[in-house]
Amino acid sequence: MSRDALMLDESTLKGRYMNSLGDLSLSVSTGELLKDVVESSAAAKRQSVPELGDQAKVRIHDSSLPNATMIIKDKIGNEEERKAITMKRYSMVSRSNPNHFDRYGFKKQTAYVTEVEYDHWWDYYSTYCYRRKQKWERLFTQLGLPVDDAPTSFPSRGEKLKRYVRKGIPAEWRGNAWWHFARGDEKLSKNKGVYDKLLLQLKHVHERKDFEVIERDLYRTFPDNIHFYKEPFQNEDPHMIQSLRRILRAFSIYDENIGYCQSLNFIAGLLLLFMDEEKAFWMLVIITKQYLPKVHSMDLEGVNIDQGVLVLCIKQYLPDIWREIETSYVTHNAAPSNIHNEYLYRLPPITLSTASWFMSCFIGVVPIETTLRIWDCLFYEKSHILFKISLGLLKLSEDELLGKKHINAKQANSFFGSETTIEQAYSQEDRDILMFQVIQTFPRKLIDPNELFDRILSKNRIPLNKMGQEEIDRCRKYVAGQRNKLRYFDGALAGSTVGLSSNKGIFLEDEAVNEILLSELFDYDKNSFSGISWNNRLKERVRRMKLKK
Amino acid sequence: MSSKKKTILKVIILGDSGVGKTSLMHRYVNDKYSQQYKATIGADFLTKEINVDGDRTATMQVWDTAGQERFQSLGVAFYRGADCCVLVYDVTNTKSFENIKSWRDEFLVHANVSSPESFPFVILGNKIDIEETKKVISVKSAQDLAKSLGNIPLFLTSAKSSINVDPAFEEIARSALQQNQNDADAFEEDFNDAINIQLDGEADSCAC
């Protein structure tokens, strides 16, 4: 079988692989593969098959060449690479030149970052990681904590540890560190044997709507990661896929309020790369209960609330971006109403993008090393960090987002020196598209986490860094309350033809609705986040009523 | 910059999880297919410049949405202003076909379109490259459904093998453009009406 493939001449191979590149299920960078294939065919024709140590056996998935094995010459042929090729975890993966994958098995190249860019950045970032690890080790030694490959005790909480976490936990320690900061042991000790029981239970549960969706998502979780990839010649699912299936199914019967929600597959999948299955399961429980409450529930109300909070944060900390969002919102609401805070209920469309930031905790939103740095902070600092990161990303992309870059470029090319404003240069619809495009693509290109952490999050003078967990929790309560009221008055909202509530018959003046909504105020300015403060006018009225009594 | 307003067509793709919405969008916009698409969370969009009436161009904004039912609670404000809605099912998945009607209804509830009877939909039956024995939705039943929902155009497609994707999107572009112009005309009419009413009023007051 391999003979046939090897006897094909160069041009046939070239043609075949050029045409079928779209079908190569684990596509490596095009040029490389082609070169490899061509080289090996040339080598085979010369019949000068080199020593096995200098080659990598690679299977090629091609319907016209079932089970073809290609012997591909190892171009570099160095010791390290050969070792990596023979490593067990790579052994089942076809065409896998380990150079194409990062340290967690993700393909380096994405739609937004080339492998060359990755390698270039990794040159710098790997030394940064090494330096950080040494600092961690020194800290541990100073504190008399044991340092090994997988430490289980960590320093007690404090500014210093927070700073260390912000700068990144060593990759090898991550699983244990996350588990520790999220108090996984506490959870597990209260629930000994529960996961095993759930797995037993699963044996009797077969047909479930959630299972169908889970099944469809297993291979759509990390198709770019070698541990989650199934070769055409493999009969069984890879271990990672099997674990992922068990965790997601077990979770769907464990938490009936959530069941299975798309995006949990990403969270569980990433956890599995850093810890064993049972721990990953309990981390998933902790994340969905404590860190992101109701974010994955049936009605996704938690994520809607968080988007409302994010919108309020943008309004407070990034006023220029807020102005743009508001203009767009008013333009597109066919019949603008005068209802206070309506945008907390009918969220601005950009929240469709940002919702996924929260639901999948930035997995797939930013490149993997950046995701992991966010996760380090998440388990140490809790969910407010997700808001800070979101604001940070928007802040970093502000010039692009507001079209300033385009305008500057335009002005440089123009003969007239007069100032052009964005309103003059672009129509509202063009600006909407631009805003969406930037929000969607900018984070995906952010390969270097330090761009975000050093330039935004470590700068005390940037106001958004003053935000804390308590403020976010208060703001969540506020938005939840406003959304409840707005939902209730939905039938009365102008421009809406369909009410979600049953009170369509009652018609309320905007003013009356507003008074009820304004009975609660969320005030950022006073005393740096005074939280919910009562409208003084109403307070006064209540006071007088009491006095009369 | 030209003074003429550029036409932007907003197209929304809906359908059950895993029917191939993302693949169809990428096949049409980039003419690419990969088996590496991840499940879509929230929504993604791509734009493509298209030719209309020979020399004019328009920007088509294609929105790809998450298929799991609960994600509908995210999309409320965003269906508004759509010019065409694409409903996708998988020819090997009965459930996804049965849900086409509820996707349409869901869209109409939230999109707040001016005349729901005439709003353009297009139905795509995807994955026709898959072997015959696995197909469960016959062409006949698809045609019947399309007819019963108000003669919606139907295309059987394969994003993987690039079958019928371009013709389908040409139809989508055509009907989106039509809808876009209808809306613009309606807006102008309203505007003219407003002026007329005022004139009538003045005339009346004179007659008093």
mmCIF file with all atom_site columns, C-alpha atoms in Angstrom, chain A residues 22-27 106-107 209-210 212-213 216-217 219-224 257-263 265-266 296-300 303-304 329 332-335 346-349 351-353 355-356 359-360 363-364 410 424-427 429-430 432-433 436-437 440 444 495-498 500, chain B residues 1 5-10 16-22 25-27 32-47 59-81 83 90 93 95-96 99 108-113 127 160-161 180:
data_model
loop_
_atom_site.group_PDB
_atom_site.id
_atom_site.type_symbol
_atom_site.label_atom_id
_atom_site.label_alt_id
_atom_site.label_comp_id
_atom_site.label_asym_id
_atom_site.label_entity_id
_atom_site.label_seq_id
_atom_site.pdbx_PDB_ins_code
_atom_site.Cartn_x
_atom_site.Cartn_y
_atom_site.Cartn_z
_atom_site.occupancy
_atom_site.B_iso_or_equiv
_atom_site.pdbx_formal_charge
_atom_site.auth_seq_id
_atom_site.auth_comp_id
_atom_site.auth_asym_id
_atom_site.auth_atom_id
_atom_site.pdbx_PDB_model_num
ATOM 1   C CA . GLY A 1 22  ? -9.150  21.361 1.963  1.00 0.00 ? 22  GLY A CA 1
ATOM 2   C CA . ASP A 1 23  ? -9.880  17.791 2.949  1.00 0.00 ? 23  ASP A CA 1
ATOM 3   C CA . LEU A 1 24  ? -6.813  17.201 5.021  1.00 0.00 ? 24  LEU A CA 1
ATOM 4   C CA . SER A 1 25  ? -8.368  16.899 8.370  1.00 0.00 ? 25  SER A CA 1
ATOM 5   C CA . LEU A 1 26  ? -5.339  17.996 10.322 1.00 0.00 ? 26  LEU A CA 1
ATOM 6   C CA . SER A 1 27  ? -3.995  20.549 7.996  1.00 0.00 ? 27  SER A CA 1
ATOM 7   C CA . PHE A 1 106 ? -2.583  23.262 19.850 1.00 0.00 ? 106 PHE A CA 1
ATOM 8   C CA . LYS A 1 107 ? -1.697  24.120 16.310 1.00 0.00 ? 107 LYS A CA 1
ATOM 9   C CA . LYS A 1 209 ? -31.568 15.823 24.091 1.00 0.00 ? 209 LYS A CA 1
ATOM 10  C CA . ASP A 1 210 ? -28.416 17.174 25.715 1.00 0.00 ? 210 ASP A CA 1
ATOM 11  C CA . GLU A 1 212 ? -27.108 14.680 21.122 1.00 0.00 ? 212 GLU A CA 1
ATOM 12  C CA . VAL A 1 213 ? -25.773 18.216 21.306 1.00 0.00 ? 213 VAL A CA 1
ATOM 13  C CA . ARG A 1 216 ? -21.981 16.969 18.027 1.00 0.00 ? 216 ARG A CA 1
ATOM 14  C CA . ASP A 1 217 ? -19.686 19.252 19.970 1.00 0.00 ? 217 ASP A CA 1
ATOM 15  C CA . TYR A 1 219 ? -15.032 17.047 17.891 1.00 0.00 ? 219 TYR A CA 1
ATOM 16  C CA . ARG A 1 220 ? -15.924 20.703 17.517 1.00 0.00 ? 220 ARG A CA 1
ATOM 17  C CA . THR A 1 221 ? -14.223 21.619 20.786 1.00 0.00 ? 221 THR A CA 1
ATOM 18  C CA . PHE A 1 222 ? -10.521 21.690 19.974 1.00 0.00 ? 222 PHE A CA 1
ATOM 19  C CA . PRO A 1 223 ? -10.210 20.398 16.406 1.00 0.00 ? 223 PRO A CA 1
ATOM 20  C CA . ASP A 1 224 ? -6.846  22.173 16.316 1.00 0.00 ? 224 ASP A CA 1
ATOM 21  C CA . ASN A 1 257 ? -30.691 23.893 35.716 1.00 0.00 ? 257 ASN A CA 1
ATOM 22  C CA . ILE A 1 258 ? -27.908 24.038 33.184 1.00 0.00 ? 258 ILE A CA 1
ATOM 23  C CA . GLY A 1 259 ? -27.877 20.643 31.536 1.00 0.00 ? 259 GLY A CA 1
ATOM 24  C CA . TYR A 1 260 ? -25.561 21.058 28.614 1.00 0.00 ? 260 TYR A CA 1
ATOM 25  C CA . CYS A 1 261 ? -24.779 24.508 27.290 1.00 0.00 ? 261 CYS A CA 1
ATOM 26  C CA . GLN A 1 262 ? -22.472 25.012 24.337 1.00 0.00 ? 262 GLN A CA 1
ATOM 27  C CA . SER A 1 263 ? -19.222 26.622 25.544 1.00 0.00 ? 263 SER A CA 1
ATOM 28  C CA . ASN A 1 265 ? -17.262 21.965 26.123 1.00 0.00 ? 265 ASN A CA 1
ATOM 29  C CA . PHE A 1 266 ? -14.449 24.501 25.769 1.00 0.00 ? 266 PHE A CA 1
ATOM 30  C CA . HIS A 1 296 ? -24.922 28.890 31.265 1.00 0.00 ? 296 HIS A CA 1
ATOM 31  C CA . SER A 1 297 ? -28.466 28.427 32.552 1.00 0.00 ? 297 SER A CA 1
ATOM 32  C CA . MET A 1 298 ? -31.408 27.630 30.253 1.00 0.00 ? 298 MET A CA 1
ATOM 33  C CA . ASP A 1 299 ? -32.363 31.271 29.737 1.00 0.00 ? 299 ASP A CA 1
ATOM 34  C CA . LEU A 1 300 ? -28.745 32.510 29.796 1.00 0.00 ? 300 LEU A CA 1
ATOM 35  C CA . VAL A 1 303 ? -24.759 36.134 30.663 1.00 0.00 ? 303 VAL A CA 1
ATOM 36  C CA . ASN A 1 304 ? -27.340 38.782 29.795 1.00 0.00 ? 304 ASN A CA 1
ATOM 37  C CA . TYR A 1 329 ? -28.139 51.666 19.360 1.00 0.00 ? 329 TYR A CA 1
ATOM 38  C CA . HIS A 1 332 ? -31.071 50.965 14.897 1.00 0.00 ? 332 HIS A CA 1
ATOM 39  C CA . ASN A 1 333 ? -33.894 50.958 17.361 1.00 0.00 ? 333 ASN A CA 1
ATOM 40  C CA . ALA A 1 334 ? -36.612 51.586 14.807 1.00 0.00 ? 334 ALA A CA 1
ATOM 41  C CA . ALA A 1 335 ? -38.706 53.515 17.301 1.00 0.00 ? 335 ALA A CA 1
ATOM 42  C CA . ARG A 1 346 ? -32.527 44.945 24.896 1.00 0.00 ? 346 ARG A CA 1
ATOM 43  C CA . LEU A 1 347 ? -28.797 44.679 24.894 1.00 0.00 ? 347 LEU A CA 1
ATOM 44  C CA . PRO A 1 348 ? -26.736 46.430 22.200 1.00 0.00 ? 348 PRO A CA 1
ATOM 45  C CA . PRO A 1 349 ? -25.797 43.986 19.407 1.00 0.00 ? 349 PRO A CA 1
ATOM 46  C CA . THR A 1 351 ? -22.933 42.001 23.298 1.00 0.00 ? 351 THR A CA 1
ATOM 47  C CA . LEU A 1 352 ? -23.546 39.075 20.960 1.00 0.00 ? 352 LEU A CA 1
ATOM 48  C CA . SER A 1 353 ? -19.790 38.979 20.529 1.00 0.00 ? 353 SER A CA 1
ATOM 49  C CA . ALA A 1 355 ? -21.304 37.198 25.472 1.00 0.00 ? 355 ALA A CA 1
ATOM 50  C CA . SER A 1 356 ? -19.016 34.495 24.124 1.00 0.00 ? 356 SER A CA 1
ATOM 51  C CA . MET A 1 359 ? -19.476 32.013 28.357 1.00 0.00 ? 359 MET A CA 1
ATOM 52  C CA . SER A 1 360 ? -16.255 30.381 27.266 1.00 0.00 ? 360 SER A CA 1
ATOM 53  C CA . ILE A 1 363 ? -11.175 30.282 25.202 1.00 0.00 ? 363 ILE A CA 1
ATOM 54  C CA . GLY A 1 364 ? -10.962 30.744 21.443 1.00 0.00 ? 364 GLY A CA 1
ATOM 55  C CA . LYS A 1 410 ? -6.718  59.008 5.229  1.00 0.00 ? 410 LYS A CA 1
ATOM 56  C CA . GLN A 1 424 ? -17.914 62.812 8.331  1.00 0.00 ? 424 GLN A CA 1
ATOM 57  C CA . ALA A 1 425 ? -15.805 59.985 7.034  1.00 0.00 ? 425 ALA A CA 1
ATOM 58  C CA . TYR A 1 426 ? -18.105 57.034 7.570  1.00 0.00 ? 426 TYR A CA 1
ATOM 59  C CA . SER A 1 427 ? -21.792 56.303 7.594  1.00 0.00 ? 427 SER A CA 1
ATOM 60  C CA . GLU A 1 429 ? -23.636 51.443 9.054  1.00 0.00 ? 429 GLU A CA 1
ATOM 61  C CA . ASP A 1 430 ? -19.991 51.399 8.019  1.00 0.00 ? 430 ASP A CA 1
ATOM 62  C CA . ASP A 1 432 ? -21.168 49.471 12.922 1.00 0.00 ? 432 ASP A CA 1
ATOM 63  C CA . ILE A 1 433 ? -19.444 46.980 10.666 1.00 0.00 ? 433 ILE A CA 1
ATOM 64  C CA . PHE A 1 436 ? -18.074 44.477 15.002 1.00 0.00 ? 436 PHE A CA 1
ATOM 65  C CA . GLN A 1 437 ? -15.104 43.535 12.927 1.00 0.00 ? 437 GLN A CA 1
ATOM 66  C CA . GLN A 1 440 ? -14.441 40.036 16.645 1.00 0.00 ? 440 GLN A CA 1
ATOM 67  C CA . ARG A 1 444 ? -7.910  36.757 18.247 1.00 0.00 ? 444 ARG A CA 1
ATOM 68  C CA . GLY A 1 495 ? -41.528 49.995 19.386 1.00 0.00 ? 495 GLY A CA 1
ATOM 69  C CA . SER A 1 496 ? -42.140 46.561 20.730 1.00 0.00 ? 496 SER A CA 1
ATOM 70  C CA . THR A 1 497 ? -44.917 44.545 19.170 1.00 0.00 ? 497 THR A CA 1
ATOM 71  C CA . VAL A 1 498 ? -44.538 41.490 21.309 1.00 0.00 ? 498 VAL A CA 1
ATOM 72  C CA . LEU A 1 500 ? -42.805 38.813 27.073 1.00 0.00 ? 500 LEU A CA 1
ATOM 73  C CA . MET B 2 1   ? -16.226 59.377 -1.073 1.00 0.00 ? 1   MET B CA 1
ATOM 74  C CA . LYS B 2 5   ? -25.178 55.757 0.227  1.00 0.00 ? 5   LYS B CA 1
ATOM 75  C CA . LYS B 2 6   ? -23.581 52.342 0.062  1.00 0.00 ? 6   LYS B CA 1
ATOM 76  C CA . THR B 2 7   ? -26.009 49.470 0.331  1.00 0.00 ? 7   THR B CA 1
ATOM 77  C CA . ILE B 2 8   ? -25.436 47.123 3.232  1.00 0.00 ? 8   ILE B CA 1
ATOM 78  C CA . LEU B 2 9   ? -27.367 43.883 3.241  1.00 0.00 ? 9   LEU B CA 1
ATOM 79  C CA . LYS B 2 10  ? -27.782 42.123 6.544  1.00 0.00 ? 10  LYS B CA 1
ATOM 80  C CA . ASP B 2 16  ? -30.059 23.778 14.605 1.00 0.00 ? 16  ASP B CA 1
ATOM 81  C CA . SER B 2 17  ? -26.636 23.156 16.042 1.00 0.00 ? 17  SER B CA 1
ATOM 82  C CA . GLY B 2 18  ? -24.283 21.304 13.692 1.00 0.00 ? 18  GLY B CA 1
ATOM 83  C CA . VAL B 2 19  ? -26.215 21.711 10.436 1.00 0.00 ? 19  VAL B CA 1
ATOM 84  C CA . GLY B 2 20  ? -23.301 23.579 8.839  1.00 0.00 ? 20  GLY B CA 1
ATOM 85  C CA . LYS B 2 21  ? -24.100 27.284 9.217  1.00 0.00 ? 21  LYS B CA 1
ATOM 86  C CA . THR B 2 22  ? -20.476 28.279 9.822  1.00 0.00 ? 22  THR B CA 1
ATOM 87  C CA . MET B 2 25  ? -20.780 31.094 5.493  1.00 0.00 ? 25  MET B CA 1
ATOM 88  C CA . HIS B 2 26  ? -17.082 30.393 5.029  1.00 0.00 ? 26  HIS B CA 1
ATOM 89  C CA . ARG B 2 27  ? -17.652 28.532 1.801  1.00 0.00 ? 27  ARG B CA 1
ATOM 90  C CA . LYS B 2 32  ? -12.943 27.552 1.885  1.00 0.00 ? 32  LYS B CA 1
ATOM 91  C CA . TYR B 2 33  ? -13.950 24.497 3.809  1.00 0.00 ? 33  TYR B CA 1
ATOM 92  C CA . SER B 2 34  ? -12.353 23.006 6.874  1.00 0.00 ? 34  SER B CA 1
ATOM 93  C CA . GLN B 2 35  ? -13.367 20.304 9.293  1.00 0.00 ? 35  GLN B CA 1
ATOM 94  C CA . GLN B 2 36  ? -11.883 22.388 12.043 1.00 0.00 ? 36  GLN B CA 1
ATOM 95  C CA . TYR B 2 37  ? -14.709 24.760 12.796 1.00 0.00 ? 37  TYR B CA 1
ATOM 96  C CA . LYS B 2 38  ? -15.545 25.050 16.449 1.00 0.00 ? 38  LYS B CA 1
ATOM 97  C CA . ALA B 2 39  ? -19.048 25.278 17.823 1.00 0.00 ? 39  ALA B CA 1
ATOM 98  C CA . THR B 2 40  ? -20.241 28.881 17.445 1.00 0.00 ? 40  THR B CA 1
ATOM 99  C CA . ILE B 2 41  ? -21.007 30.733 20.662 1.00 0.00 ? 41  ILE B CA 1
ATOM 100 C CA . GLY B 2 42  ? -23.053 33.932 20.369 1.00 0.00 ? 42  GLY B CA 1
ATOM 101 C CA . ALA B 2 43  ? -22.580 35.030 16.786 1.00 0.00 ? 43  ALA B CA 1
ATOM 102 C CA . ASP B 2 44  ? -19.876 35.676 14.214 1.00 0.00 ? 44  ASP B CA 1
ATOM 103 C CA . PHE B 2 45  ? -20.061 37.631 11.057 1.00 0.00 ? 45  PHE B CA 1
ATOM 104 C CA . LEU B 2 46  ? -18.215 38.041 7.788  1.00 0.00 ? 46  LEU B CA 1
ATOM 105 C CA . THR B 2 47  ? -18.714 40.555 5.022  1.00 0.00 ? 47  THR B CA 1
ATOM 106 C CA . THR B 2 59  ? -21.741 44.880 1.144  1.00 0.00 ? 59  THR B CA 1
ATOM 107 C CA . MET B 2 60  ? -23.289 41.682 2.330  1.00 0.00 ? 60  MET B CA 1
ATOM 108 C CA . GLN B 2 61  ? -22.995 41.176 6.042  1.00 0.00 ? 61  GLN B CA 1
ATOM 109 C CA . VAL B 2 62  ? -23.501 37.498 6.825  1.00 0.00 ? 62  VAL B CA 1
ATOM 110 C CA . TRP B 2 63  ? -24.280 36.605 10.429 1.00 0.00 ? 63  TRP B CA 1
ATOM 111 C CA . ASP B 2 64  ? -23.611 33.118 11.659 1.00 0.00 ? 64  ASP B CA 1
ATOM 112 C CA . THR B 2 65  ? -25.414 32.238 14.877 1.00 0.00 ? 65  THR B CA 1
ATOM 113 C CA . ALA B 2 66  ? -25.211 29.618 17.606 1.00 0.00 ? 66  ALA B CA 1
ATOM 114 C CA . GLY B 2 67  ? -27.630 26.761 17.006 1.00 0.00 ? 67  GLY B CA 1
ATOM 115 C CA . GLN B 2 68  ? -28.431 25.620 20.522 1.00 0.00 ? 68  GLN B CA 1
ATOM 116 C CA . GLU B 2 69  ? -31.935 26.651 21.462 1.00 0.00 ? 69  GLU B CA 1
ATOM 117 C CA . ARG B 2 70  ? -31.071 28.642 24.554 1.00 0.00 ? 70  ARG B CA 1
ATOM 118 C CA . PHE B 2 71  ? -28.889 31.036 22.578 1.00 0.00 ? 71  PHE B CA 1
ATOM 119 C CA . GLN B 2 72  ? -32.019 32.576 21.155 1.00 0.00 ? 72  GLN B CA 1
ATOM 120 C CA . SER B 2 73  ? -32.344 34.562 24.351 1.00 0.00 ? 73  SER B CA 1
ATOM 121 C CA . LEU B 2 74  ? -29.179 36.438 23.354 1.00 0.00 ? 74  LEU B CA 1
ATOM 122 C CA . GLY B 2 75  ? -30.291 37.510 19.917 1.00 0.00 ? 75  GLY B CA 1
ATOM 123 C CA . VAL B 2 76  ? -33.212 39.728 20.687 1.00 0.00 ? 76  VAL B CA 1
ATOM 124 C CA . ALA B 2 77  ? -31.982 43.115 19.501 1.00 0.00 ? 77  ALA B CA 1
ATOM 125 C CA . PHE B 2 78  ? -29.888 41.763 16.746 1.00 0.00 ? 78  PHE B CA 1
ATOM 126 C CA . TYR B 2 79  ? -32.421 40.266 14.332 1.00 0.00 ? 79  TYR B CA 1
ATOM 127 C CA . ARG B 2 80  ? -33.680 43.792 13.715 1.00 0.00 ? 80  ARG B CA 1
ATOM 128 C CA . GLY B 2 81  ? -32.766 45.381 10.443 1.00 0.00 ? 81  GLY B CA 1
ATOM 129 C CA . ASP B 2 83  ? -32.788 41.979 4.965  1.00 0.00 ? 83  ASP B CA 1
ATOM 130 C CA . ASP B 2 90  ? -29.093 18.999 7.649  1.00 0.00 ? 90  ASP B CA 1
ATOM 131 C CA . ASN B 2 93  ? -31.005 15.033 10.526 1.00 0.00 ? 93  ASN B CA 1
ATOM 132 C CA . LYS B 2 95  ? -35.000 17.095 13.892 1.00 0.00 ? 95  LYS B CA 1
ATOM 133 C CA . SER B 2 96  ? -33.148 19.942 12.204 1.00 0.00 ? 96  SER B CA 1
ATOM 134 C CA . ASN B 2 99  ? -37.307 22.835 13.451 1.00 0.00 ? 99  ASN B CA 1
ATOM 135 C CA . LEU B 2 108 ? -40.347 36.935 12.901 1.00 0.00 ? 108 LEU B CA 1
ATOM 136 C CA . VAL B 2 109 ? -41.184 37.406 16.568 1.00 0.00 ? 109 VAL B CA 1
ATOM 137 C CA . HIS B 2 110 ? -37.932 39.218 17.297 1.00 0.00 ? 110 HIS B CA 1
ATOM 138 C CA . ALA B 2 111 ? -37.045 40.880 14.009 1.00 0.00 ? 111 ALA B CA 1
ATOM 139 C CA . ASN B 2 112 ? -39.919 43.344 14.152 1.00 0.00 ? 112 ASN B CA 1
ATOM 140 C CA . VAL B 2 113 ? -40.218 43.366 10.343 1.00 0.00 ? 113 VAL B CA 1
ATOM 141 C CA . LYS B 2 127 ? -24.694 18.129 3.593  1.00 0.00 ? 127 LYS B CA 1
ATOM 142 C CA . LYS B 2 160 ? -17.946 20.657 1.939  1.00 0.00 ? 160 LYS B CA 1
ATOM 143 C CA . SER B 2 161 ? -18.095 19.835 -1.757 1.00 0.00 ? 161 SER B CA 1
ATOM 144 C CA . ASN B 2 180 ? -33.662 46.564 1.385  1.00 0.00 ? 180 ASN B CA 1
#
